[in-house]
GROMACS .gro file of C-alpha atoms in nm:
model
   56
    1UNK     CA    1 -14.575  -9.527  16.606
    2UNK     CA    2 -14.693  -9.592  16.962
    3UNK     CA    3 -14.733  -9.400  17.285
    4UNK     CA    4 -14.567  -9.505  17.607
    5UNK     CA    5 -14.760  -9.422  17.919
    6UNK     CA    6 -14.600  -9.447  18.259
    7UNK     CA    7 -14.621  -9.298  18.601
    8UNK     CA    8 -14.328  -9.172  18.807
    9UNK     CA    9 -14.199  -9.413  19.069
   10UNK     CA   10 -13.942  -9.390  19.344
   11UNK     CA   11 -13.672  -9.646  19.284
   12UNK     CA   12 -13.335  -9.722  19.431
   13UNK     CA   13 -13.028  -9.765  19.221
   14UNK     CA   14 -12.673  -9.864  19.303
   15UNK     CA   15 -12.369  -9.649  19.244
   16UNK     CA   16 -12.022  -9.799  19.256
   17UNK     CA   17 -11.850  -9.642  19.561
   18UNK     CA   18 -11.551  -9.558  19.343
   19UNK     CA   19 -11.775  -9.351  19.115
   20UNK     CA   20 -11.977  -9.175  19.387
   21UNK     CA   21 -11.786  -8.846  19.369
   22UNK     CA   22 -11.815  -8.837  18.992
   23UNK     CA   23 -12.190  -8.904  19.017
   24UNK     CA   24 -12.243  -8.632  19.276
   25UNK     CA   25 -12.041  -8.382  19.072
   26UNK     CA   26 -12.300  -8.416  18.795
   27UNK     CA   27 -12.573  -8.316  19.041
   28UNK     CA   28 -12.529  -7.939  19.055
   29UNK     CA   29 -12.831  -7.880  19.278
   30UNK     CA   30 -12.717  -7.893  19.643
   31UNK     CA   31 -13.062  -8.004  19.762
   32UNK     CA   32 -13.063  -8.292  19.514
   33UNK     CA   33 -12.719  -8.404  19.632
   34UNK     CA   34 -12.846  -8.396  19.991
   35UNK     CA   35 -13.148  -8.608  19.899
   36UNK     CA   36 -12.935  -8.866  19.716
   37UNK     CA   37 -12.698  -8.902  20.010
   38UNK     CA   38 -12.983  -8.920  20.264
   39UNK     CA   39 -13.166  -9.189  20.066
   40UNK     CA   40 -12.843  -9.385  20.037
   41UNK     CA   41 -12.785  -9.361  20.411
   42UNK     CA   42 -13.139  -9.482  20.486
   43UNK     CA   43 -13.105  -9.770  20.241
   44UNK     CA   44 -12.775  -9.873  20.402
   45UNK     CA   45 -12.939  -9.870  20.747
   46UNK     CA   46 -13.228 -10.084  20.623
   47UNK     CA   47 -12.989 -10.333  20.466
   48UNK     CA   48 -12.789 -10.359  20.789
   49UNK     CA   49 -13.105 -10.416  20.997
   50UNK     CA   50 -13.224 -10.690  20.762
   51UNK     CA   51 -12.884 -10.855  20.768
   52UNK     CA   52 -12.873 -10.844  21.148
   53UNK     CA   53 -13.223 -10.996  21.171
   54UNK     CA   54 -13.121 -11.281  20.940
   55UNK     CA   55 -12.824 -11.361  21.162
   56UNK     CA   56 -13.049 -11.409  21.467
   0.00000   0.00000   0.00000
């Protein structure tokens, strides 16, 4: 047997837009839902900025 040691990390993950409602319905905590949506919004903004900079 072996021990696995790890530290918590913040990581992004992708959710299929068609499955977003289903995913959020599993998150019963309203604050957690808010955090997930806010992080997704920020990630989308970052992606758009990077894409716009590449086009220049």
